[in-house]
JSON list of C-alpha atoms and ligand atoms in Angstrom, two decimals:
[
{"chain": "A", "resi": 1, "resn": "MET", "atom": "CA", "xyz": [-0.08, -0.10, -0.11]},
{"chain": "A", "resi": 2, "resn": "PRO", "atom": "CA", "xyz": [1.50, 3.38, -0.49]},
{"chain": "A", "resi": 3, "resn": "ARG", "atom": "CA", "xyz": [2.27, 5.70, 2.22]},
{"chain": "A", "resi": 4, "resn": "LYS", "atom": "CA", "xyz": [-0.99, 7.86, 3.25]},
{"chain": "A", "resi": 5, "resn": "ILE", "atom": "CA", "xyz": [0.00, 11.85, 3.30]},
{"chain": "A", "resi": 6, "resn": "ALA", "atom": "CA", "xyz": [-2.43, 14.87, 4.72]},
{"chain": "A", "resi": 7, "resn": "ALA", "atom": "CA", "xyz": [-0.37, 17.55, 2.58]},
{"chain": "A", "resi": 8, "resn": "GLY", "atom": "CA", "xyz": [-1.24, 21.15, 3.44]},
{"chain": "A", "resi": 9, "resn": "ASN", "atom": "CA", "xyz": [-0.35, 24.09, 1.03]},
{"chain": "A", "resi": 10, "resn": "TRP", "atom": "CA", "xyz": [-0.39, 27.37, 3.16]},
{"chain": "A", "resi": 11, "resn": "LYS", "atom": "CA", "xyz": [0.69, 29.19, -0.71]},
{"chain": "A", "resi": 12, "resn": "MET", "atom": "CA", "xyz": [1.12, 33.08, -0.39]},
{"chain": "A", "resi": 13, "resn": "ASN", "atom": "CA", "xyz": [-0.57, 33.02, 3.29]},
{"chain": "A", "resi": 14, "resn": "GLY", "atom": "CA", "xyz": [1.35, 32.88, 6.73]},
{"chain": "A", "resi": 15, "resn": "THR", "atom": "CA", "xyz": [3.93, 35.26, 8.62]},
{"chain": "A", "resi": 16, "resn": "ARG", "atom": "CA", "xyz": [5.56, 34.43, 11.98]},
{"chain": "A", "resi": 17, "resn": "ALA", "atom": "CA", "xyz": [2.50, 34.24, 14.20]},
{"chain": "A", "resi": 18, "resn": "ALA", "atom": "CA", "xyz": [1.42, 31.65, 11.65]},
{"chain": "A", "resi": 19, "resn": "LEU", "atom": "CA", "xyz": [3.71, 28.98, 13.28]},
{"chain": "A", "resi": 20, "resn": "THR", "atom": "CA", "xyz": [1.34, 28.69, 16.16]},
{"chain": "A", "resi": 21, "resn": "GLN", "atom": "CA", "xyz": [-1.16, 26.90, 13.71]},
{"chain": "A", "resi": 22, "resn": "LEU", "atom": "CA", "xyz": [1.97, 24.69, 12.82]},
{"chain": "A", "resi": 23, "resn": "GLU", "atom": "CA", "xyz": [2.48, 23.61, 16.29]},
{"chain": "A", "resi": 24, "resn": "GLY", "atom": "CA", "xyz": [-1.47, 22.87, 16.68]},
{"chain": "A", "resi": 25, "resn": "ILE", "atom": "CA", "xyz": [-0.77, 20.65, 13.64]},
{"chain": "A", "resi": 26, "resn": "ALA", "atom": "CA", "xyz": [2.84, 19.05, 14.57]},
{"chain": "A", "resi": 27, "resn": "ALA", "atom": "CA", "xyz": [0.54, 18.00, 18.27]},
{"chain": "A", "resi": 28, "resn": "THR", "atom": "CA", "xyz": [-2.48, 16.56, 16.57]},
{"chain": "A", "resi": 29, "resn": "HIS", "atom": "CA", "xyz": [-2.05, 12.26, 16.95]},
{"chain": "A", "resi": 30, "resn": "ALA", "atom": "CA", "xyz": [-1.78, 11.42, 13.15]},
{"chain": "A", "resi": 31, "resn": "ASP", "atom": "CA", "xyz": [-1.76, 7.43, 11.56]},
{"chain": "A", "resi": 32, "resn": "CYS", "atom": "CA", "xyz": [-0.37, 9.10, 8.46]},
{"chain": "A", "resi": 33, "resn": "ASP", "atom": "CA", "xyz": [2.16, 11.19, 7.06]},
{"chain": "A", "resi": 34, "resn": "VAL", "atom": "CA", "xyz": [1.33, 14.85, 7.74]},
{"chain": "A", "resi": 35, "resn": "LEU", "atom": "CA", "xyz": [2.94, 17.41, 5.49]},
{"chain": "A", "resi": 36, "resn": "VAL", "atom": "CA", "xyz": [3.13, 20.92, 5.75]},
{"chain": "A", "resi": 37, "resn": "CYS", "atom": "CA", "xyz": [4.39, 23.57, 3.06]},
{"chain": "A", "resi": 38, "resn": "PRO", "atom": "CA", "xyz": [4.65, 26.96, 3.85]},
{"chain": "A", "resi": 39, "resn": "PRO", "atom": "CA", "xyz": [5.88, 30.33, 2.31]},
{"chain": "A", "resi": 40, "resn": "PHE", "atom": "CA", "xyz": [9.73, 30.40, 1.29]},
{"chain": "A", "resi": 41, "resn": "THR", "atom": "CA", "xyz": [10.29, 32.86, 3.90]},
{"chain": "A", "resi": 42, "resn": "LEU", "atom": "CA", "xyz": [8.65, 30.27, 6.75]},
{"chain": "A", "resi": 43, "resn": "ILE", "atom": "CA", "xyz": [10.24, 26.81, 6.02]},
{"chain": "A", "resi": 44, "resn": "GLY", "atom": "CA", "xyz": [13.48, 27.55, 8.17]},
{"chain": "A", "resi": 45, "resn": "PRO", "atom": "CA", "xyz": [10.97, 28.15, 11.10]},
{"chain": "A", "resi": 46, "resn": "ALA", "atom": "CA", "xyz": [8.71, 25.66, 10.36]},
{"chain": "A", "resi": 47, "resn": "VAL", "atom": "CA", "xyz": [11.07, 23.25, 10.44]},
{"chain": "A", "resi": 48, "resn": "ASP", "atom": "CA", "xyz": [12.33, 24.36, 14.03]},
{"chain": "A", "resi": 49, "resn": "THR", "atom": "CA", "xyz": [8.54, 24.39, 15.29]},
{"chain": "A", "resi": 50, "resn": "ALA", "atom": "CA", "xyz": [7.88, 20.64, 13.55]},
{"chain": "A", "resi": 51, "resn": "GLN", "atom": "CA", "xyz": [10.95, 19.46, 15.14]},
{"chain": "A", "resi": 52, "resn": "ASN", "atom": "CA", "xyz": [10.16, 16.35, 12.93]},
{"chain": "A", "resi": 53, "resn": "ARG", "atom": "CA", "xyz": [6.68, 15.66, 13.89]},
{"chain": "A", "resi": 54, "resn": "VAL", "atom": "CA", "xyz": [5.27, 16.71, 10.88]},
{"chain": "A", "resi": 55, "resn": "MET", "atom": "CA", "xyz": [7.48, 17.23, 7.68]},
{"chain": "A", "resi": 56, "resn": "ILE", "atom": "CA", "xyz": [8.00, 20.33, 6.10]},
{"chain": "A", "resi": 57, "resn": "GLY", "atom": "CA", "xyz": [8.34, 21.36, 2.27]},
{"chain": "A", "resi": 58, "resn": "ALA", "atom": "CA", "xyz": [8.05, 24.08, -0.38]},
{"chain": "A", "resi": 59, "resn": "GLN", "atom": "CA", "xyz": [5.82, 25.05, -2.92]},
{"chain": "A", "resi": 60, "resn": "ASP", "atom": "CA", "xyz": [7.91, 25.68, -5.73]},
{"chain": "A", "resi": 61, "resn": "CYS", "atom": "CA", "xyz": [11.89, 25.51, -6.66]},
{"chain": "A", "resi": 62, "resn": "HIS", "atom": "CA", "xyz": [13.96, 26.65, -9.94]},
{"chain": "A", "resi": 63, "resn": "THR", "atom": "CA", "xyz": [15.30, 23.51, -12.44]},
{"chain": "A", "resi": 64, "resn": "GLN", "atom": "CA", "xyz": [18.98, 24.62, -11.55]},
{"chain": "A", "resi": 65, "resn": "THR", "atom": "CA", "xyz": [21.03, 24.62, -8.40]},
{"chain": "A", "resi": 66, "resn": "ASN", "atom": "CA", "xyz": [22.18, 28.14, -8.40]},
{"chain": "A", "resi": 67, "resn": "GLY", "atom": "CA", "xyz": [23.00, 31.16, -10.61]},
{"chain": "A", "resi": 68, "resn": "ALA", "atom": "CA", "xyz": [21.65, 34.05, -11.96]},
{"chain": "A", "resi": 69, "resn": "HIS", "atom": "CA", "xyz": [18.33, 34.04, -11.32]},
{"chain": "A", "resi": 70, "resn": "THR", "atom": "CA", "xyz": [16.65, 36.79, -8.91]},
{"chain": "A", "resi": 71, "resn": "GLY", "atom": "CA", "xyz": [13.98, 36.25, -7.04]},
{"chain": "A", "resi": 72, "resn": "ASP", "atom": "CA", "xyz": [13.98, 32.42, -7.62]},
{"chain": "A", "resi": 73, "resn": "VAL", "atom": "CA", "xyz": [14.51, 29.53, -4.93]},
{"chain": "A", "resi": 74, "resn": "SER", "atom": "CA", "xyz": [16.64, 26.41, -5.73]},
{"chain": "A", "resi": 75, "resn": "ALA", "atom": "CA", "xyz": [15.97, 22.98, -4.54]},
{"chain": "A", "resi": 76, "resn": "ALA", "atom": "CA", "xyz": [19.43, 22.39, -3.19]},
{"chain": "A", "resi": 77, "resn": "MET", "atom": "CA", "xyz": [18.38, 25.75, -1.10]},
{"chain": "A", "resi": 78, "resn": "VAL", "atom": "CA", "xyz": [15.36, 24.59, 0.48]},
{"chain": "A", "resi": 79, "resn": "LYS", "atom": "CA", "xyz": [16.80, 20.70, 1.35]},
{"chain": "A", "resi": 80, "resn": "ASP", "atom": "CA", "xyz": [19.38, 22.73, 3.24]},
{"chain": "A", "resi": 81, "resn": "LEU", "atom": "CA", "xyz": [17.06, 24.58, 5.79]},
{"chain": "A", "resi": 82, "resn": "GLY", "atom": "CA", "xyz": [14.99, 20.89, 6.38]},
{"chain": "A", "resi": 83, "resn": "ALA", "atom": "CA", "xyz": [12.36, 20.39, 3.71]},
{"chain": "A", "resi": 84, "resn": "SER", "atom": "CA", "xyz": [11.80, 17.10, 2.88]},
{"chain": "A", "resi": 85, "resn": "HIS", "atom": "CA", "xyz": [9.34, 17.36, -0.29]},
{"chain": "A", "resi": 86, "resn": "VAL", "atom": "CA", "xyz": [8.59, 20.24, -3.09]},
{"chain": "A", "resi": 87, "resn": "ILE", "atom": "CA", "xyz": [5.31, 21.04, -4.90]},
{"chain": "A", "resi": 88, "resn": "VAL", "atom": "CA", "xyz": [5.76, 21.28, -7.88]},
{"chain": "A", "resi": 89, "resn": "GLY", "atom": "CA", "xyz": [3.26, 22.46, -11.24]},
{"chain": "A", "resi": 90, "resn": "HIS", "atom": "CA", "xyz": [0.97, 23.47, -9.31]},
{"chain": "A", "resi": 91, "resn": "SER", "atom": "CA", "xyz": [-2.25, 24.81, -11.08]},
{"chain": "A", "resi": 92, "resn": "GLU", "atom": "CA", "xyz": [-1.71, 28.32, -9.64]},
{"chain": "A", "resi": 93, "resn": "ARG", "atom": "CA", "xyz": [2.08, 27.88, -10.88]},
{"chain": "A", "resi": 94, "resn": "ARG", "atom": "CA", "xyz": [1.12, 26.63, -14.39]},
{"chain": "A", "resi": 95, "resn": "SER", "atom": "CA", "xyz": [-1.79, 29.31, -15.07]},
{"chain": "A", "resi": 96, "resn": "ASP", "atom": "CA", "xyz": [0.10, 32.09, -12.92]},
{"chain": "A", "resi": 97, "resn": "HIS", "atom": "CA", "xyz": [3.40, 31.49, -14.22]},
{"chain": "A", "resi": 98, "resn": "GLY", "atom": "CA", "xyz": [3.17, 29.73, -17.50]},
{"chain": "A", "resi": 99, "resn": "GLU", "atom": "CA", "xyz": [4.64, 27.07, -16.37]},
{"chain": "A", "resi": 100, "resn": "THR", "atom": "CA", "xyz": [4.82, 23.72, -19.10]},
{"chain": "A", "resi": 101, "resn": "ASN", "atom": "CA", "xyz": [4.99, 20.25, -18.39]},
{"chain": "A", "resi": 102, "resn": "GLU", "atom": "CA", "xyz": [8.94, 20.32, -19.81]},
{"chain": "A", "resi": 103, "resn": "MET", "atom": "CA", "xyz": [9.10, 22.77, -17.07]},
{"chain": "A", "resi": 104, "resn": "VAL", "atom": "CA", "xyz": [7.70, 20.81, -14.17]},
{"chain": "A", "resi": 105, "resn": "MET", "atom": "CA", "xyz": [9.35, 18.11, -15.22]},
{"chain": "A", "resi": 106, "resn": "ALA", "atom": "CA", "xyz": [12.34, 19.56, -15.02]},
{"chain": "A", "resi": 107, "resn": "LYS", "atom": "CA", "xyz": [11.28, 20.92, -11.28]},
{"chain": "A", "resi": 108, "resn": "ALA", "atom": "CA", "xyz": [10.81, 17.27, -10.41]},
{"chain": "A", "resi": 109, "resn": "GLN", "atom": "CA", "xyz": [14.10, 16.40, -11.65]},
{"chain": "A", "resi": 110, "resn": "ALA", "atom": "CA", "xyz": [15.43, 18.81, -9.71]},
{"chain": "A", "resi": 111, "resn": "VAL", "atom": "CA", "xyz": [13.77, 18.19, -6.35]},
{"chain": "A", "resi": 112, "resn": "LEU", "atom": "CA", "xyz": [14.90, 14.18, -6.66]},
{"chain": "A", "resi": 113, "resn": "THR", "atom": "CA", "xyz": [18.45, 15.52, -7.54]},
{"chain": "A", "resi": 114, "resn": "ALA", "atom": "CA", "xyz": [18.29, 17.45, -4.62]},
{"chain": "A", "resi": 115, "resn": "GLY", "atom": "CA", "xyz": [17.40, 14.23, -2.89]},
{"chain": "A", "resi": 116, "resn": "MET", "atom": "CA", "xyz": [13.66, 15.36, -1.74]},
{"chain": "A", "resi": 117, "resn": "VAL", "atom": "CA", "xyz": [10.51, 14.33, -2.57]},
{"chain": "A", "resi": 118, "resn": "PRO", "atom": "CA", "xyz": [8.20, 16.10, -5.70]},
{"chain": "A", "resi": 119, "resn": "VAL", "atom": "CA", "xyz": [4.65, 16.56, -5.24]},
{"chain": "A", "resi": 120, "resn": "ILE", "atom": "CA", "xyz": [4.00, 16.89, -8.72]},
{"chain": "A", "resi": 121, "resn": "CYS", "atom": "CA", "xyz": [0.13, 18.43, -9.48]},
{"chain": "A", "resi": 122, "resn": "VAL", "atom": "CA", "xyz": [-2.02, 17.48, -12.69]},
{"chain": "A", "resi": 123, "resn": "GLY", "atom": "CA", "xyz": [-5.51, 18.91, -13.10]},
{"chain": "A", "resi": 124, "resn": "GLU", "atom": "CA", "xyz": [-8.13, 19.51, -15.96]},
{"chain": "A", "resi": 125, "resn": "THR", "atom": "CA", "xyz": [-9.95, 23.22, -16.78]},
{"chain": "A", "resi": 126, "resn": "LEU", "atom": "CA", "xyz": [-13.96, 22.82, -15.72]},
{"chain": "A", "resi": 127, "resn": "THR", "atom": "CA", "xyz": [-13.92, 23.82, -19.89]},
{"chain": "A", "resi": 128, "resn": "GLU", "atom": "CA", "xyz": [-12.15, 20.42, -20.13]},
{"chain": "A", "resi": 129, "resn": "ARG", "atom": "CA", "xyz": [-13.96, 18.66, -17.91]},
{"chain": "A", "resi": 130, "resn": "GLU", "atom": "CA", "xyz": [-17.14, 19.86, -20.01]},
{"chain": "A", "resi": 131, "resn": "ALA", "atom": "CA", "xyz": [-15.40, 18.93, -23.14]},
{"chain": "A", "resi": 132, "resn": "GLY", "atom": "CA", "xyz": [-14.97, 15.69, -21.44]},
{"chain": "A", "resi": 133, "resn": "GLU", "atom": "CA", "xyz": [-11.23, 15.86, -21.98]},
{"chain": "A", "resi": 134, "resn": "THR", "atom": "CA", "xyz": [-10.44, 15.16, -18.47]},
{"chain": "A", "resi": 135, "resn": "LEU", "atom": "CA", "xyz": [-8.79, 11.77, -18.08]},
{"chain": "A", "resi": 136, "resn": "ALA", "atom": "CA", "xyz": [-6.82, 12.63, -21.71]},
{"chain": "A", "resi": 137, "resn": "VAL", "atom": "CA", "xyz": [-5.71, 16.24, -20.53]},
{"chain": "A", "resi": 138, "resn": "VAL", "atom": "CA", "xyz": [-4.39, 14.17, -17.06]},
{"chain": "A", "resi": 139, "resn": "GLU", "atom": "CA", "xyz": [-2.85, 11.45, -18.57]},
{"chain": "A", "resi": 140, "resn": "THR", "atom": "CA", "xyz": [-1.03, 14.12, -20.88]},
{"chain": "A", "resi": 141, "resn": "GLN", "atom": "CA", "xyz": [0.18, 15.96, -17.97]},
{"chain": "A", "resi": 142, "resn": "VAL", "atom": "CA", "xyz": [1.46, 13.06, -16.05]},
{"chain": "A", "resi": 143, "resn": "ALA", "atom": "CA", "xyz": [3.53, 11.51, -19.34]},
{"chain": "A", "resi": 144, "resn": "GLY", "atom": "CA", "xyz": [4.62, 14.92, -19.36]},
{"chain": "A", "resi": 145, "resn": "SER", "atom": "CA", "xyz": [5.63, 16.22, -15.93]},
{"chain": "A", "resi": 146, "resn": "VAL", "atom": "CA", "xyz": [6.06, 12.83, -13.59]},
{"chain": "A", "resi": 147, "resn": "PRO", "atom": "CA", "xyz": [9.42, 11.77, -13.83]},
{"chain": "A", "resi": 148, "resn": "HIS", "atom": "CA", "xyz": [9.80, 7.74, -13.82]},
{"chain": "A", "resi": 149, "resn": "ASP", "atom": "CA", "xyz": [10.68, 7.69, -10.08]},
{"chain": "A", "resi": 150, "resn": "ALA", "atom": "CA", "xyz": [9.55, 5.63, -7.63]},
{"chain": "A", "resi": 151, "resn": "THR", "atom": "CA", "xyz": [9.58, 8.30, -4.93]},
{"chain": "A", "resi": 152, "resn": "VAL", "atom": "CA", "xyz": [7.25, 11.04, -6.26]},
{"chain": "A", "resi": 153, "resn": "VAL", "atom": "CA", "xyz": [3.50, 11.81, -5.36]},
{"chain": "A", "resi": 154, "resn": "ILE", "atom": "CA", "xyz": [1.15, 12.69, -7.27]},
{"chain": "A", "resi": 155, "resn": "ALA", "atom": "CA", "xyz": [-1.85, 15.04, -6.72]},
{"chain": "A", "resi": 156, "resn": "TYR", "atom": "CA", "xyz": [-4.90, 15.24, -8.61]},
{"chain": "A", "resi": 157, "resn": "GLU", "atom": "CA", "xyz": [-6.42, 18.85, -8.08]},
{"chain": "A", "resi": 158, "resn": "PRO", "atom": "CA", "xyz": [-8.92, 19.58, -10.46]},
{"chain": "A", "resi": 159, "resn": "VAL", "atom": "CA", "xyz": [-8.38, 23.38, -11.40]},
{"chain": "A", "resi": 160, "resn": "TRP", "atom": "CA", "xyz": [-12.21, 24.16, -11.01]},
{"chain": "A", "resi": 161, "resn": "ALA", "atom": "CA", "xyz": [-12.18, 22.57, -7.10]},
{"chain": "A", "resi": 162, "resn": "ILE", "atom": "CA", "xyz": [-9.18, 24.55, -5.89]},
{"chain": "A", "resi": 163, "resn": "GLY", "atom": "CA", "xyz": [-10.46, 27.07, -3.48]},
{"chain": "A", "resi": 164, "resn": "THR", "atom": "CA", "xyz": [-13.92, 27.29, -4.82]},
{"chain": "A", "resi": 165, "resn": "GLY", "atom": "CA", "xyz": [-16.28, 25.04, -2.63]},
{"chain": "A", "resi": 166, "resn": "LEU", "atom": "CA", "xyz": [-16.70, 22.88, -5.26]},
{"chain": "A", "resi": 167, "resn": "THR", "atom": "CA", "xyz": [-15.82, 19.26, -5.71]},
{"chain": "A", "resi": 168, "resn": "PRO", "atom": "CA", "xyz": [-16.35, 16.43, -8.22]},
{"chain": "A", "resi": 169, "resn": "THR", "atom": "CA", "xyz": [-18.36, 13.84, -7.26]},
{"chain": "A", "resi": 170, "resn": "ILE", "atom": "CA", "xyz": [-16.93, 10.55, -5.63]},
{"chain": "A", "resi": 171, "resn": "ASP", "atom": "CA", "xyz": [-17.24, 8.70, -8.58]},
{"chain": "A", "resi": 172, "resn": "GLN", "atom": "CA", "xyz": [-15.46, 11.12, -10.87]},
{"chain": "A", "resi": 173, "resn": "ILE", "atom": "CA", "xyz": [-12.44, 10.82, -8.06]},
{"chain": "A", "resi": 174, "resn": "ALA", "atom": "CA", "xyz": [-12.47, 7.28, -8.86]},
{"chain": "A", "resi": 175, "resn": "GLN", "atom": "CA", "xyz": [-12.65, 7.66, -12.07]},
{"chain": "A", "resi": 176, "resn": "VAL", "atom": "CA", "xyz": [-9.39, 9.90, -12.60]},
{"chain": "A", "resi": 177, "resn": "HIS", "atom": "CA", "xyz": [-7.70, 7.90, -9.33]},
{"chain": "A", "resi": 178, "resn": "ASP", "atom": "CA", "xyz": [-8.24, 4.56, -10.96]},
{"chain": "A", "resi": 179, "resn": "ALA", "atom": "CA", "xyz": [-6.98, 6.29, -14.58]},
{"chain": "A", "resi": 180, "resn": "LEU", "atom": "CA", "xyz": [-3.73, 7.48, -12.50]},
{"chain": "A", "resi": 181, "resn": "ARG", "atom": "CA", "xyz": [-3.12, 3.94, -11.07]},
{"chain": "A", "resi": 182, "resn": "ALA", "atom": "CA", "xyz": [-3.17, 2.42, -14.09]},
{"chain": "A", "resi": 183, "resn": "GLN", "atom": "CA", "xyz": [-0.73, 4.68, -15.60]},
{"chain": "A", "resi": 184, "resn": "VAL", "atom": "CA", "xyz": [1.79, 5.14, -12.94]},
{"chain": "A", "resi": 185, "resn": "ILE", "atom": "CA", "xyz": [2.13, 1.38, -12.93]},
{"chain": "A", "resi": 186, "resn": "ALA", "atom": "CA", "xyz": [2.83, 1.12, -16.17]},
{"chain": "A", "resi": 187, "resn": "MET", "atom": "CA", "xyz": [5.16, 4.09, -16.10]},
{"chain": "A", "resi": 188, "resn": "ILE", "atom": "CA", "xyz": [6.92, 3.44, -12.29]},
{"chain": "A", "resi": 189, "resn": "PRO", "atom": "CA", "xyz": [8.38, 0.10, -11.70]},
{"chain": "A", "resi": 190, "resn": "GLY", "atom": "CA", "xyz": [6.13, -1.04, -8.90]},
{"chain": "A", "resi": 191, "resn": "GLY", "atom": "CA", "xyz": [3.87, 2.11, -9.42]},
{"chain": "A", "resi": 192, "resn": "ASP", "atom": "CA", "xyz": [2.96, 2.12, -5.68]},
{"chain": "A", "resi": 193, "resn": "ILE", "atom": "CA", "xyz": [3.13, 6.23, -5.32]},
{"chain": "A", "resi": 194, "resn": "PRO", "atom": "CA", "xyz": [0.85, 7.74, -2.99]},
{"chain": "A", "resi": 195, "resn": "LEU", "atom": "CA", "xyz": [-1.63, 9.36, -5.42]},
{"chain": "A", "resi": 196, "resn": "LEU", "atom": "CA", "xyz": [-3.28, 12.42, -3.30]},
{"chain": "A", "resi": 197, "resn": "TYR", "atom": "CA", "xyz": [-6.80, 14.14, -4.31]},
{"chain": "A", "resi": 198, "resn": "GLY", "atom": "CA", "xyz": [-7.33, 18.47, -4.00]},
{"chain": "A", "resi": 199, "resn": "GLY", "atom": "CA", "xyz": [-9.63, 20.96, -4.18]},
{"chain": "A", "resi": 200, "resn": "SER", "atom": "CA", "xyz": [-11.72, 22.37, -1.73]},
{"chain": "A", "resi": 201, "resn": "VAL", "atom": "CA", "xyz": [-11.20, 19.13, 0.80]},
{"chain": "A", "resi": 202, "resn": "LYS", "atom": "CA", "xyz": [-12.54, 19.86, 4.29]},
{"chain": "A", "resi": 203, "resn": "ALA", "atom": "CA", "xyz": [-13.59, 18.02, 7.72]},
{"chain": "A", "resi": 204, "resn": "THR", "atom": "CA", "xyz": [-16.83, 17.15, 6.09]},
{"chain": "A", "resi": 205, "resn": "ASN", "atom": "CA", "xyz": [-16.12, 15.64, 3.23]},
{"chain": "A", "resi": 206, "resn": "ALA", "atom": "CA", "xyz": [-12.51, 14.34, 4.02]},
{"chain": "A", "resi": 207, "resn": "THR", "atom": "CA", "xyz": [-14.25, 10.71, 4.71]},
{"chain": "A", "resi": 208, "resn": "GLU", "atom": "CA", "xyz": [-16.07, 9.97, 1.93]},
{"chain": "A", "resi": 209, "resn": "ILE", "atom": "CA", "xyz": [-13.07, 10.83, -0.54]},
{"chain": "A", "resi": 210, "resn": "PHE", "atom": "CA", "xyz": [-10.57, 9.07, 1.50]},
{"chain": "A", "resi": 211, "resn": "ALA", "atom": "CA", "xyz": [-12.82, 6.15, 1.38]},
{"chain": "A", "resi": 212, "resn": "VAL", "atom": "CA", "xyz": [-12.19, 6.24, -2.52]},
{"chain": "A", "resi": 213, "resn": "GLY", "atom": "CA", "xyz": [-9.99, 3.85, -3.81]},
{"chain": "A", "resi": 214, "resn": "ASN", "atom": "CA", "xyz": [-6.50, 5.08, -5.27]},
{"chain": "A", "resi": 215, "resn": "VAL", "atom": "CA", "xyz": [-6.75, 8.32, -2.70]},
{"chain": "A", "resi": 216, "resn": "ASN", "atom": "CA", "xyz": [-4.08, 7.83, -0.55]},
{"chain": "A", "resi": 217, "resn": "GLY", "atom": "CA", "xyz": [-4.58, 11.13, 0.88]},
{"chain": "A", "resi": 218, "resn": "ALA", "atom": "CA", "xyz": [-4.84, 15.02, 0.33]},
{"chain": "A", "resi": 219, "resn": "LEU", "atom": "CA", "xyz": [-3.46, 18.43, -0.58]},
{"chain": "A", "resi": 220, "resn": "VAL", "atom": "CA", "xyz": [-5.42, 21.14, 1.13]},
{"chain": "A", "resi": 221, "resn": "GLY", "atom": "CA", "xyz": [-5.07, 24.38, 0.69]},
{"chain": "A", "resi": 222, "resn": "GLY", "atom": "CA", "xyz": [-7.26, 26.78, 2.74]},
{"chain": "A", "resi": 223, "resn": "ALA", "atom": "CA", "xyz": [-8.59, 24.00, 5.39]},
{"chain": "A", "resi": 224, "resn": "SER", "atom": "CA", "xyz": [-4.87, 23.64, 6.21]},
{"chain": "A", "resi": 225, "resn": "LEU", "atom": "CA", "xyz": [-4.17, 26.66, 7.57]},
{"chain": "A", "resi": 226, "resn": "LYS", "atom": "CA", "xyz": [-5.79, 26.51, 10.93]},
{"chain": "A", "resi": 227, "resn": "ALA", "atom": "CA", "xyz": [-4.65, 23.52, 13.37]},
{"chain": "A", "resi": 228, "resn": "ASP", "atom": "CA", "xyz": [-8.60, 23.11, 14.45]},
{"chain": "A", "resi": 229, "resn": "ASP", "atom": "CA", "xyz": [-9.27, 22.67, 10.12]},
{"chain": "A", "resi": 230, "resn": "PHE", "atom": "CA", "xyz": [-6.77, 20.46, 9.53]},
{"chain": "A", "resi": 231, "resn": "ALA", "atom": "CA", "xyz": [-6.42, 18.07, 12.43]},
{"chain": "A", "resi": 232, "resn": "PRO", "atom": "CA", "xyz": [-10.22, 16.96, 11.47]},
{"chain": "A", "resi": 233, "resn": "ILE", "atom": "CA", "xyz": [-8.44, 16.61, 7.86]},
{"chain": "A", "resi": 234, "resn": "ILE", "atom": "CA", "xyz": [-5.58, 14.32, 9.35]},
{"chain": "A", "resi": 235, "resn": "ALA", "atom": "CA", "xyz": [-8.02, 12.22, 11.94]},
{"chain": "A", "resi": 236, "resn": "ALA", "atom": "CA", "xyz": [-9.59, 11.28, 8.89]},
{"chain": "A", "resi": 237, "resn": "LEU", "atom": "CA", "xyz": [-6.82, 9.74, 6.78]},
{"chain": "A", "resi": 238, "resn": "SER", "atom": "CA", "xyz": [-5.25, 8.13, 9.98]},
{"chain": "A", "resi": 239, "resn": "ALA", "atom": "CA", "xyz": [-9.01, 6.47, 10.48]},
{"chain": "A", "resi": 240, "resn": "SER", "atom": "CA", "xyz": [-9.19, 5.33, 6.84]},
{"chain": "B", "resi": 301, "resn": "PEP", "atom": "C1", "xyz": [-4.19, 23.96, -3.06]},
{"chain": "B", "resi": 301, "resn": "PEP", "atom": "O1", "xyz": [-4.16, 24.75, -2.75]},
{"chain": "B", "resi": 301, "resn": "PEP", "atom": "O2", "xyz": [-3.90, 22.92, -3.86]},
{"chain": "B", "resi": 301, "resn": "PEP", "atom": "C2", "xyz": [-5.91, 23.04, -2.98]},
{"chain": "B", "resi": 301, "resn": "PEP", "atom": "C3", "xyz": [-6.41, 22.06, -2.76]},
{"chain": "B", "resi": 301, "resn": "PEP", "atom": "O3", "xyz": [-6.29, 24.43, -2.41]},
{"chain": "B", "resi": 301, "resn": "PEP", "atom": "P1", "xyz": [-8.19, 24.65, -1.22]},
{"chain": "B", "resi": 301, "resn": "PEP", "atom": "O4", "xyz": [-8.01, 23.48, -0.50]},
{"chain": "B", "resi": 301, "resn": "PEP", "atom": "O5", "xyz": [-8.23, 25.65, -0.74]},
{"chain": "B", "resi": 301, "resn": "PEP", "atom": "O6", "xyz": [-9.01, 24.01, -3.10]}
]
């Protein structure tokens, strides 16, 4: 069975005051892996606060280790701070920064080279879903942006479900995750990598989402910012 992971993506939220929320998350009992990805500015302090009770990750990195790339941060730099994971290819990076599958692949490979785990995001837009293209879009993104490495994590995040309060039906989540599992089994020896669902996961829908076959956890945005919101999601995954 793949590892179960409750991952939080804090996006561009949080100053040092938010470390009290991380302390609450770290104090939560978990029978699963828990990962929190704060902004770059909080990675070092978060590692200190977490004290190895939860894992800390970044939300992006550059493809290169160092060099003339003003404002960018490399995988080696966040690894040096104690990060274990890096989210790459989040839909907000793909749309806000024009990241292509090729760029996401290069970032994922940089994360692996630095000795960390890439959490690679894929997912269709509403227009693509309504055109019946969901599986084709997701399969193309996986083929183009996921290295053939048994340590990677994939997060299926329908773009239209992120931060909107909308979620696919349980059958729609199952359909994509089953297709993803078949694809990664063919791509990656063993194929036993965690497949996370992301998009408006909250305490009230976590249990039914985690009951779906081939869902091995969640990537959570808004509901990971407060310990009181994230803790029930961690509990639901632990009980699944
Ligand atoms: C995300 O940021 O990856 C995400 C899924 O956000 P939310 O849970 O707020 O929809």
